Coordinates of C-alpha atoms and ligand atoms in Angstrom, one line a residue:
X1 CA 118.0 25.9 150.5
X2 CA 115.5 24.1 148.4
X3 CA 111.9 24.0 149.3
X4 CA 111.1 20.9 150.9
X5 CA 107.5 20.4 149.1
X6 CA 107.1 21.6 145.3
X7 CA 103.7 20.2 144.1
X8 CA 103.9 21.8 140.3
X9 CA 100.3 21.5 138.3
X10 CA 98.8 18.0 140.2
X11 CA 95.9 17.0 138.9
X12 CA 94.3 13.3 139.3
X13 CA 91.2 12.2 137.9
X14 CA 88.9 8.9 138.9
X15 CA 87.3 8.7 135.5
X16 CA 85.1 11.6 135.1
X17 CA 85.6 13.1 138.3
X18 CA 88.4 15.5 138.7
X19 CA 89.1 15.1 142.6
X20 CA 92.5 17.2 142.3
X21 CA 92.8 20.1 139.5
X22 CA 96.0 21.9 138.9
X23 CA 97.4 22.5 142.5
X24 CA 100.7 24.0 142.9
X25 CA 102.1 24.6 146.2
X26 CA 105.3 24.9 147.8
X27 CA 106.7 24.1 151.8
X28 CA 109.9 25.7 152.8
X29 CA 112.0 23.7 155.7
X30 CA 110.4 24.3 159.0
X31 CA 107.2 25.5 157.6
X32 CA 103.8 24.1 158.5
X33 CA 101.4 24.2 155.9
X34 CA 97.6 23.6 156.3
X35 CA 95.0 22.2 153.5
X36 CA 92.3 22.9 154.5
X37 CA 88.5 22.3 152.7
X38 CA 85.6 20.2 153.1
X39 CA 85.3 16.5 152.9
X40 CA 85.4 15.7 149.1
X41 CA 87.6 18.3 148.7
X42 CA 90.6 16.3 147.3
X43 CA 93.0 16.6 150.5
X44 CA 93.6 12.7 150.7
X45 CA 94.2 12.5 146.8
X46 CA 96.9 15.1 147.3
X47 CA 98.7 13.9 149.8
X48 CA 98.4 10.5 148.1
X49 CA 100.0 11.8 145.2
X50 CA 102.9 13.8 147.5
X51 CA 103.7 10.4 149.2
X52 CA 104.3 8.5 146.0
X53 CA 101.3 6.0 146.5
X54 CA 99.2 7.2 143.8
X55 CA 100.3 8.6 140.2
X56 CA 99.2 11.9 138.9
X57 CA 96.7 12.6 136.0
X58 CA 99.3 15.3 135.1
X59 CA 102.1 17.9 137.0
X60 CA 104.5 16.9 139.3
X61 CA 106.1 16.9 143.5
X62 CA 109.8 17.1 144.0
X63 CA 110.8 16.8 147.6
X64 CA 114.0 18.2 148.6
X65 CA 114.3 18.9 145.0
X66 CA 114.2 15.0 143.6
X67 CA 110.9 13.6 142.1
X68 CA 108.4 11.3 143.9
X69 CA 107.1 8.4 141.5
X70 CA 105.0 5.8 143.3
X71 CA 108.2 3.6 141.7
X72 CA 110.0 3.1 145.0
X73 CA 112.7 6.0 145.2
X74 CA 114.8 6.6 148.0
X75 CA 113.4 10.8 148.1
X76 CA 110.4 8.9 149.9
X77 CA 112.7 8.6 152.6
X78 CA 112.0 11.9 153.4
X79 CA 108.1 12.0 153.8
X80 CA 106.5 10.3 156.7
X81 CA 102.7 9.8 155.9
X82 CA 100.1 9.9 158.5
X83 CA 97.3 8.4 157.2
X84 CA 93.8 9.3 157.5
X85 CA 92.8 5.5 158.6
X86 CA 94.7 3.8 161.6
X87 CA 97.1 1.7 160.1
X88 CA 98.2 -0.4 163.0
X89 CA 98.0 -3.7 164.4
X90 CA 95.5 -4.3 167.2
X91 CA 97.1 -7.0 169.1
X92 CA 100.9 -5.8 169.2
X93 CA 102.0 -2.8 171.1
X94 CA 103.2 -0.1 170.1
X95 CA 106.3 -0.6 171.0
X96 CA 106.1 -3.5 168.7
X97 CA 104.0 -1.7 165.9
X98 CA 106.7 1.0 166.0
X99 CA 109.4 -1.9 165.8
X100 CA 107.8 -3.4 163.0
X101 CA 108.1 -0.2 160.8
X102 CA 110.7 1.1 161.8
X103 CA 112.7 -2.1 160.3
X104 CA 110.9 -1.7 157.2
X105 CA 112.8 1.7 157.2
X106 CA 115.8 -0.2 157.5
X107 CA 116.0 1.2 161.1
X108 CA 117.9 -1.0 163.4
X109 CA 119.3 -2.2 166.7
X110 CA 119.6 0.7 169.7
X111 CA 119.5 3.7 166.8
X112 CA 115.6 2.3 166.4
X113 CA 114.9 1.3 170.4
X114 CA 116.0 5.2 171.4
X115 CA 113.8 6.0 168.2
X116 CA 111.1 4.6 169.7
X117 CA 111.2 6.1 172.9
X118 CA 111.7 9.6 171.5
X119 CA 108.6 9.3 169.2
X120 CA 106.6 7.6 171.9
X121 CA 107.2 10.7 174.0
X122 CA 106.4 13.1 171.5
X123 CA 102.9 12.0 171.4
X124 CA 102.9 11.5 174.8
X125 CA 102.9 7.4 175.2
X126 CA 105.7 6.7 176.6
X127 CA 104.0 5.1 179.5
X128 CA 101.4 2.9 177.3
X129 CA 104.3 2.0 175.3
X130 CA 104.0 -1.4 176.1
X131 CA 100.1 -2.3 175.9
X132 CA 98.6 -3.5 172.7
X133 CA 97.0 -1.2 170.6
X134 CA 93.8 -2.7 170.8
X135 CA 93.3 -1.5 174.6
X136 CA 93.9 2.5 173.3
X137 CA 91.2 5.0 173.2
X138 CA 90.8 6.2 169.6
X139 CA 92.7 9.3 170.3
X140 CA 95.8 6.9 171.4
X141 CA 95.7 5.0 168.4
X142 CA 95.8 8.3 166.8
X143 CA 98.6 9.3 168.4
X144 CA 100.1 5.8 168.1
X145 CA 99.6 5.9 164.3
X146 CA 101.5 9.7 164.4
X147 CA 104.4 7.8 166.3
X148 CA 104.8 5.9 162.8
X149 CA 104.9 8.9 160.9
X150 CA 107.9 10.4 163.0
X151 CA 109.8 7.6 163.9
X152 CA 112.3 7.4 160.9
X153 CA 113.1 11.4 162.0
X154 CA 111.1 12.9 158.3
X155 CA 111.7 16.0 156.4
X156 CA 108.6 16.4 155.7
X157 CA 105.3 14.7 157.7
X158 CA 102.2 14.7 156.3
X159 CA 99.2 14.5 158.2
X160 CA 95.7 13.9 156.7
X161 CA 93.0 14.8 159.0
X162 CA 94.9 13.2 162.3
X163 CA 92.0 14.4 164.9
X164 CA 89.2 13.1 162.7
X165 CA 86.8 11.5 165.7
X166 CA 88.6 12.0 168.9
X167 CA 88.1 13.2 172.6
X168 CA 89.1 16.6 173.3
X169 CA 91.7 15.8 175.6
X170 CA 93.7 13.8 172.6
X171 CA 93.3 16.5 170.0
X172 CA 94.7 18.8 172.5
X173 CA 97.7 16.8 173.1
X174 CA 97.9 16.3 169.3
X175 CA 97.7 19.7 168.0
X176 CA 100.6 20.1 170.5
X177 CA 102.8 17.9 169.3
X178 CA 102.1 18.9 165.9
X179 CA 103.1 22.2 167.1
X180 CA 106.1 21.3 168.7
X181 CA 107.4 19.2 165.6
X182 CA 106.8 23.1 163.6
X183 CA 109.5 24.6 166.1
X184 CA 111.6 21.8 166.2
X185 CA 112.2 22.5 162.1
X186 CA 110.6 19.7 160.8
X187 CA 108.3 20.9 157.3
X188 CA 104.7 20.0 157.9
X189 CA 101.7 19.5 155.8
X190 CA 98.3 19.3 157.8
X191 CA 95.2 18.4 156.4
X192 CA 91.7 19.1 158.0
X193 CA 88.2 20.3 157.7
X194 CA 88.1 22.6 160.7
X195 CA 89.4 25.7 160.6
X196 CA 90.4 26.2 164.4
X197 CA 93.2 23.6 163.9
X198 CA 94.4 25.4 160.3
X199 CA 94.3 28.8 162.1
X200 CA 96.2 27.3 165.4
X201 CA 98.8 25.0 163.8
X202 CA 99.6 26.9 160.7
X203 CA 102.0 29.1 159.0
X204 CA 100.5 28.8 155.8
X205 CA 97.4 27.5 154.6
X206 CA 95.7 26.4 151.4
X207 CA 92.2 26.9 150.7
X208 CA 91.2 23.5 148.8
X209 CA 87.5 23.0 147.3
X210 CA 86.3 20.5 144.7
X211 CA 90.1 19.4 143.9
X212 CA 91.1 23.3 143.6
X213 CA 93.7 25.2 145.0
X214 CA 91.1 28.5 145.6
X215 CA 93.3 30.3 148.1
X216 CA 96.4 30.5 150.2
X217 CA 98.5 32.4 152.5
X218 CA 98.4 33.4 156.3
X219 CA 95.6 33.5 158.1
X220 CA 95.7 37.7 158.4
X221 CA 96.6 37.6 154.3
X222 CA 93.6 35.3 154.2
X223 CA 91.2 37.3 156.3
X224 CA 92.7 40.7 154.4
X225 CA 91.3 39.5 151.7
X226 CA 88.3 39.9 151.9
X227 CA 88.6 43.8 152.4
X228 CA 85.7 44.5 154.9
X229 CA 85.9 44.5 158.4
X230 CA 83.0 42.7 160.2
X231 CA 81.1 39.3 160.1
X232 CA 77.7 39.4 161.5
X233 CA 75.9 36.1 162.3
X234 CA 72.9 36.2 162.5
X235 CA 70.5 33.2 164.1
X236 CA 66.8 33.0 163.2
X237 CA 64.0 30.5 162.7
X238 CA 61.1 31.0 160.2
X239 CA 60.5 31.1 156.4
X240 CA 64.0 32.0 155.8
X241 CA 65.1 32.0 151.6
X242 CA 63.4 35.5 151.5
X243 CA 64.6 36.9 154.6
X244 CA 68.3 35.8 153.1
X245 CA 67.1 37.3 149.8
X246 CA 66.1 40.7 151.2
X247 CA 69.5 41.0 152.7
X248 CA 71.5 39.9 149.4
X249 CA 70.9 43.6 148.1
X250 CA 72.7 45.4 150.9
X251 CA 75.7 47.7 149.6
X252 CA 79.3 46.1 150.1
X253 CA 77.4 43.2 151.8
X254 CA 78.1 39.7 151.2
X255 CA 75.4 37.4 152.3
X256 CA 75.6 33.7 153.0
X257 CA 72.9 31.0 154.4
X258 CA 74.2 29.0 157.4
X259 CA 72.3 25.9 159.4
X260 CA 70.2 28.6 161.4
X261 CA 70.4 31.9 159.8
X262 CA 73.1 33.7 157.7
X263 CA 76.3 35.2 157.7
X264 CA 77.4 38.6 156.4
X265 CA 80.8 40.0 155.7
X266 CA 80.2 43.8 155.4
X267 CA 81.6 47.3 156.1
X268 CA 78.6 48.8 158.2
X269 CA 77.9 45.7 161.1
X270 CA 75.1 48.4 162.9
X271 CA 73.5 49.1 159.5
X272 CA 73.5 45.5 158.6
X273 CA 72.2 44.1 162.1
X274 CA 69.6 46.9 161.6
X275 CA 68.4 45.8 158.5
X276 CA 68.5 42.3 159.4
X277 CA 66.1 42.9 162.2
X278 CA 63.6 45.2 160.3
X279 CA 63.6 42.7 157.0
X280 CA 62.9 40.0 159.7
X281 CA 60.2 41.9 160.9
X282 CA 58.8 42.2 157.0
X283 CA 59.2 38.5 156.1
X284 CA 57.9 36.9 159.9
X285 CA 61.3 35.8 160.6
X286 CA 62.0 35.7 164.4
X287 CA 65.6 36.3 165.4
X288 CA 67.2 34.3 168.1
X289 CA 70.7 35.8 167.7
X290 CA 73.6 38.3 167.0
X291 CA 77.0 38.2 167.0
X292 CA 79.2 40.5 165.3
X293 CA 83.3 39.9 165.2
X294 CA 86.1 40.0 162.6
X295 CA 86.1 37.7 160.1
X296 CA 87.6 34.3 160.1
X297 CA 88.6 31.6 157.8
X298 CA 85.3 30.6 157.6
X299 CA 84.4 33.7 156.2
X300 CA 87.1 33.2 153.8
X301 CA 85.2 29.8 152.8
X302 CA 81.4 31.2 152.4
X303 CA 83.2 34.1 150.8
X304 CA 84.9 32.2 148.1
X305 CA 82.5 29.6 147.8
X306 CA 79.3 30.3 149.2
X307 CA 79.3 27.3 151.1
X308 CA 79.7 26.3 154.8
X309 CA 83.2 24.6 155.5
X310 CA 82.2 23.3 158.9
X311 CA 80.5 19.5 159.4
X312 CA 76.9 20.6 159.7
Ligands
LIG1 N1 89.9 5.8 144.5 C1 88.9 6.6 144.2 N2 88.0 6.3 143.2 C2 87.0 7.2 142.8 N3 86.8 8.4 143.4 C3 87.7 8.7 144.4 C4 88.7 7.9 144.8 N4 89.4 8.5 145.8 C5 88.8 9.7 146.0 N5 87.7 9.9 145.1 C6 86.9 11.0 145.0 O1 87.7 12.2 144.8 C7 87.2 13.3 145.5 C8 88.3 13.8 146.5 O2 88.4 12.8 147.5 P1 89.5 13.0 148.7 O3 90.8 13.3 148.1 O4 89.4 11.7 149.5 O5 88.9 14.2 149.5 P2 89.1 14.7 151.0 O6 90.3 13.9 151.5 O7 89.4 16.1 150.9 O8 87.9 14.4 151.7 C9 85.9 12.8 146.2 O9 84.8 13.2 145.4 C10 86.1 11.3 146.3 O10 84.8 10.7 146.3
LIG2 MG1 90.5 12.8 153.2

């Protein structure tokens, strides 16, 4: 069987800025992949590229082993795109929304109605099916705009960022769907900035930062990766740079600056909480907290890039 997604060497520019450099990745049928990295990263640009709506500095994406050009190509068939911006309109329904595109899919009659009410369904709208979209709660037009995505029964659905801004409740029932499409076969590609959905939803998952592909794999090849077996967090307020500093030298230790304090992947978690108190001591740094756990793909992140991947 052919893999669903083959991204081969993408790379876009916007004049000087290189906002996607040399990614290569692959989804096999059934698999859901995550991309996950900050904002800026180059997720959108990607999956831009993937759906055929903007060309390529360089490399290519086959899907289902035929080649997406933004030329119109009948291999887009296969995508549906969920973009990052609701792209709805307010004062039809979603019934009617979903009407609307699904005719511009060349989706008819009672193949498109039952369409409709299986998509509706999925994300769970089955009931508000007939109220205009202008009356939903953001997470409904969230899920509405997912509906879109789905209806013309995808391959391959992309989703960029799909839980950006929304109530709990919604990105609970989202993440579940999303889920659900996984087991029912259907290939996935799921971009976002938190790393609770990536580790939830994912198979896969792709590490992206500044327009590079700096990791992938599962979450436990991820996490392996790093070789040591403990992250300790550790909250403080104070004159903090030299506390950090004083803590940079400790064998084995990586150390990283968060909001409040720092983070440290290292072997010896009582040798390093001790040190972190008696340096605190040195340097008038009060400490408000401790936690010490396995590390996650957040680690990964500081790890790889010294940076936080989390909105801050
Ligand atoms: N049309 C554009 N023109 C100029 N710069 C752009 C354009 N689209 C994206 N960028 C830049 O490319 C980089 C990657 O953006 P984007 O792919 O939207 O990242 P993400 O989706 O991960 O937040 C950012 O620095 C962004 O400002
Ligand atoms: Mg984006």
């Amino acid at each position: 069987m052919p893999a669903v997604l083959e991204c081969a060497h993408l790379a876009r520019s916007f004049g000087s800025l290189q906002a996607v450099d040399d990614v290569s990745l692959t989804i096999a049928p059934g698999e859901t992949y995550g991309l996950l990295g900050p904002n800026g990263a180059g997720k959108t640009t990607t999956i831009s590229m993937i759906a055929g709506l903007l060309t390529p500095s360089a490399g290519t994406v086959r899907v289902l082993g035929r080649e997406i050009t933004t030329a119109a190509s009948t291999a887009k068939s296969a995508i549906g795109l969920v973009p990052q911006d609701i792209a709805l309109y307010p004062d039809l329904s979603a019934r009617e929304n979903l009407r609307f595109f699904g005719r511009l899919q060349g989706m008819r009659g009672a193949e498109l109605e039952s369409r409709i009410d299986e998509t509706l369904e999925v994300v769970g709208l089955r009931e508000r099916g007939k109220d205009r979209i202008e009356t939903y709660s953001g997470g409904m037009k969230r899920r509405a705009n997912i509906a879109v995505g789905l209806l013309h029964s995808p391959t391959l659905l992309m989703l960029d960022e799909p839980t950006v801004g929304v109530d709990p409740q919604s990105r609970n029932s989202i993440l579940e769907a999303i889920a659900n499409l996984g087991t029912a076969g259907m290939a996935v590609l799921y971009t976002t900035h938190y790393m609770e959905e990536a580790e939830r939803l994912c198979d896969r998952i792709g590490i992206i930062d500044d327009g590079r592909l700096i990791a992938e794999g599962t979450r436990a090849e991820l996490v392996a990766s790093l070789g040591t077996a403990s992250r300790v967090t550790v909250r403080a307020e104070g004159p903090l740079d030299e506390w950090r500093e004083s803590l940079a030298g400790l064998p084995g230790t990586q150390v990283h600056a968060t909001a409040d304090g720092v983070e440290i992947t290292c072997p010896d978690p009582t040798g390093t909480v001790a040190a972190a108190f008696e340096r605190a001591g040195r340097h008038g740094v009060t400490i408000s907290g401790v936690d010490v756990a396995t590390p996650d793909l957040e680690s990964v992140f500081l790890h790889l890039t010294g940076k936080a991947l989390r909105d801050e």
